[in-house]
mmCIF file of C-alpha atoms in Angstrom:
data_model
loop_
_atom_site.group_PDB
_atom_site.id
_atom_site.type_symbol
_atom_site.label_atom_id
_atom_site.label_comp_id
_atom_site.label_asym_id
_atom_site.label_seq_id
_atom_site.Cartn_x
_atom_site.Cartn_y
_atom_site.Cartn_z
ATOM 1 C CA MET H 780 50.687 -30.666 58.917
ATOM 2 C CA LEU H 781 51.379 -33.642 56.684
ATOM 3 C CA ASN H 782 53.753 -36.344 57.890
ATOM 4 C CA GLN H 783 55.572 -38.781 55.643
ATOM 5 C CA TYR H 784 54.601 -42.451 55.999
ATOM 6 C CA GLU H 785 55.530 -45.773 54.480
ATOM 7 C CA THR H 786 53.064 -48.653 54.319
ATOM 8 C CA VAL H 787 53.823 -52.211 53.282
ATOM 9 C CA PHE H 788 50.897 -54.566 52.874
ATOM 10 C CA ILE H 789 50.575 -58.190 51.831
ATOM 11 C CA CYS H 790 47.690 -59.428 49.700
ATOM 12 C CA THR H 791 46.538 -63.022 49.821
ATOM 13 C CA PRO H 792 48.139 -65.292 47.180
ATOM 14 C CA VAL H 793 44.820 -66.712 45.942
ATOM 15 C CA LEU H 794 44.142 -63.459 44.049
ATOM 16 C CA SER H 795 44.816 -63.036 40.345
ATOM 17 C CA GLU H 796 46.990 -60.157 39.067
ATOM 18 C CA PRO H 797 43.962 -57.963 38.128
ATOM 19 C CA GLN H 798 42.460 -58.498 41.594
ATOM 20 C CA VAL H 799 45.732 -57.456 43.265
ATOM 21 C CA LYS H 800 45.906 -54.361 41.044
ATOM 22 C CA GLU H 801 42.305 -53.548 41.977
ATOM 23 C CA ALA H 802 43.159 -53.761 45.698
ATOM 24 C CA VAL H 803 46.249 -51.572 45.208
ATOM 25 C CA ASN H 804 44.239 -48.983 43.249
ATOM 26 C CA LYS H 805 41.591 -48.959 45.987
ATOM 27 C CA PHE H 806 44.175 -47.951 48.592
ATOM 28 C CA LYS H 807 45.787 -45.413 46.244
ATOM 29 C CA ASP H 808 42.354 -43.820 45.790
ATOM 30 C CA ILE H 809 41.779 -43.807 49.562
ATOM 31 C CA ILE H 810 45.065 -41.935 50.076
ATOM 32 C CA ALA H 811 44.271 -39.413 47.324
ATOM 33 C CA SER H 812 40.656 -38.839 48.381
ATOM 34 C CA ASN H 813 41.683 -38.045 51.968
ATOM 35 C CA GLY H 814 44.141 -35.312 51.049
ATOM 36 C CA GLY H 815 47.223 -37.535 50.965
ATOM 37 C CA GLU H 816 50.005 -37.299 48.419
ATOM 38 C CA LEU H 817 51.451 -40.540 47.032
ATOM 39 C CA ILE H 818 55.215 -40.061 46.706
ATOM 40 C CA HIS H 819 56.349 -43.511 45.631
ATOM 41 C CA GLU H 820 54.937 -46.960 45.027
ATOM 42 C CA GLU H 821 56.692 -50.308 44.625
ATOM 43 C CA ASP H 822 55.305 -53.675 43.664
ATOM 44 C CA TRP H 823 57.528 -56.352 45.181
ATOM 45 C CA GLY H 824 55.526 -59.201 43.647
ATOM 46 C CA MET H 825 54.851 -62.578 45.200
ATOM 47 C CA LYS H 826 57.237 -63.504 47.996
ATOM 48 C CA LYS H 827 57.479 -66.283 50.529
ATOM 49 C CA LEU H 828 56.331 -65.339 54.026
ATOM 50 C CA ALA H 829 58.628 -65.875 57.014
ATOM 51 C CA TYR H 830 55.849 -67.808 58.740
ATOM 52 C CA PRO H 831 52.353 -68.925 57.679
ATOM 53 C CA ILE H 832 49.592 -66.316 57.953
ATOM 54 C CA GLN H 833 46.019 -67.615 57.668
ATOM 55 C CA LYS H 834 47.504 -70.934 56.456
ATOM 56 C CA LYS H 835 49.195 -69.181 53.509
ATOM 57 C CA SER H 836 52.947 -69.278 52.925
ATOM 58 C CA THR H 837 53.233 -66.655 50.141
ATOM 59 C CA GLY H 838 51.720 -63.256 49.415
ATOM 60 C CA PHE H 839 51.803 -60.248 47.073
ATOM 61 C CA TYR H 840 53.854 -57.470 48.681
ATOM 62 C CA HIS H 841 53.256 -53.794 47.903
ATOM 63 C CA LEU H 842 54.820 -50.605 49.304
ATOM 64 C CA PHE H 843 53.383 -47.075 49.402
ATOM 65 C CA GLU H 844 55.301 -43.995 50.469
ATOM 66 C CA PHE H 845 53.023 -41.022 51.003
ATOM 67 C CA LYS H 846 52.365 -37.809 52.895
ATOM 68 C CA ALA H 847 49.158 -37.599 54.892
ATOM 69 C CA ASP H 848 47.488 -36.127 57.931
ATOM 70 C CA PRO H 849 48.150 -38.187 61.105
ATOM 71 C CA ALA H 850 44.404 -38.651 61.720
ATOM 72 C CA PHE H 851 44.047 -40.347 58.325
ATOM 73 C CA ILE H 852 46.321 -43.268 59.285
ATOM 74 C CA THR H 853 43.765 -44.818 61.655
ATOM 75 C CA LYS H 854 41.102 -44.630 58.922
ATOM 76 C CA MET H 855 43.399 -46.262 56.373
ATOM 77 C CA GLU H 856 44.410 -49.029 58.780
ATOM 78 C CA THR H 857 40.728 -49.692 59.488
ATOM 79 C CA ASP H 858 40.213 -50.118 55.724
ATOM 80 C CA PHE H 859 43.160 -52.551 55.613
ATOM 81 C CA ARG H 860 41.582 -54.598 58.419
ATOM 82 C CA ARG H 861 38.190 -54.686 56.692
ATOM 83 C CA ASP H 862 39.560 -55.741 53.309
ATOM 84 C CA GLU H 863 39.737 -59.535 53.197
ATOM 85 C CA ARG H 864 42.314 -59.404 50.382
ATOM 86 C CA VAL H 865 44.938 -57.944 52.762
ATOM 87 C CA ILE H 866 46.476 -60.439 55.180
ATOM 88 C CA ARG H 867 49.089 -58.130 56.807
ATOM 89 C CA PHE H 868 50.049 -54.465 56.770
ATOM 90 C CA MET H 869 52.431 -52.148 58.562
ATOM 91 C CA THR H 870 52.573 -48.351 58.508
ATOM 92 C CA VAL H 871 55.532 -46.399 59.867
ATOM 93 C CA LYS H 872 56.104 -42.670 60.155
ATOM 94 C CA LEU H 873 59.345 -41.641 58.482
ATOM 95 C CA ASP H 874 61.547 -39.170 60.321
ATOM 96 C CA LYS H 875 63.757 -36.796 58.333
ATOM 97 C CA TYR H 876 66.640 -39.308 58.173
ATOM 98 C CA ALA H 877 64.431 -42.163 56.987
ATOM 99 C CA ALA H 878 62.799 -39.872 54.398
ATOM 100 C CA ALA H 879 66.242 -38.803 53.117
ATOM 101 C CA TYR H 880 67.374 -42.441 52.931
ATOM 102 C CA SER H 881 64.194 -43.416 51.096
ATOM 103 C CA GLU H 882 64.686 -40.635 48.555
ATOM 104 C CA LYS H 883 68.313 -41.678 48.046
ATOM 105 C CA ARG H 884 67.223 -45.301 47.536
ATOM 106 C CA ARG H 885 64.564 -44.226 44.995
ATOM 107 C CA ASN H 886 67.098 -42.187 43.022
ATOM 108 C CA LEU H 887 69.592 -45.065 43.055
ATOM 109 C CA ARG H 888 66.923 -47.478 41.817
ATOM 110 C CA LYS H 889 65.891 -45.015 39.088
ATOM 111 C CA ALA H 890 69.530 -44.651 37.980
ATOM 112 C CA LYS H 891 69.902 -48.449 37.777
ATOM 113 C CA THR H 892 66.814 -48.816 35.583
ATOM 114 C CA GLU H 893 67.978 -45.979 33.311
ATOM 115 C CA LYS H 894 71.391 -47.618 33.008
ATOM 116 C CA LYS H 895 69.789 -50.949 32.013
ATOM 117 C CA GLU H 896 67.673 -49.240 29.334
ATOM 118 C CA ALA H 897 70.677 -47.459 27.811
#
């Protein structure tokens, strides 16, 4: 059975945009190659950290929402730990209420962007 998860990870600020995109694509490929289904992806850009991590005060934030097998999460988190470009990550399992809220938020965001384009 596939559960729905949300992962936010922070890449180190010393990377260039192409390097960040490469890291993001690596984790998208890992999800896809292990039978996961990427539902939604958001790039939050460079943000200030609440406290310094590895002597860095900013980082590139990225969010994935996906469905995957529970056993896959430990493998993905191991890959996050091994990748020196990632300074922090957090994965949470979404229950049915969180999944419904996330879908509602996605639709609201999509409606806002369509309204701006019109």
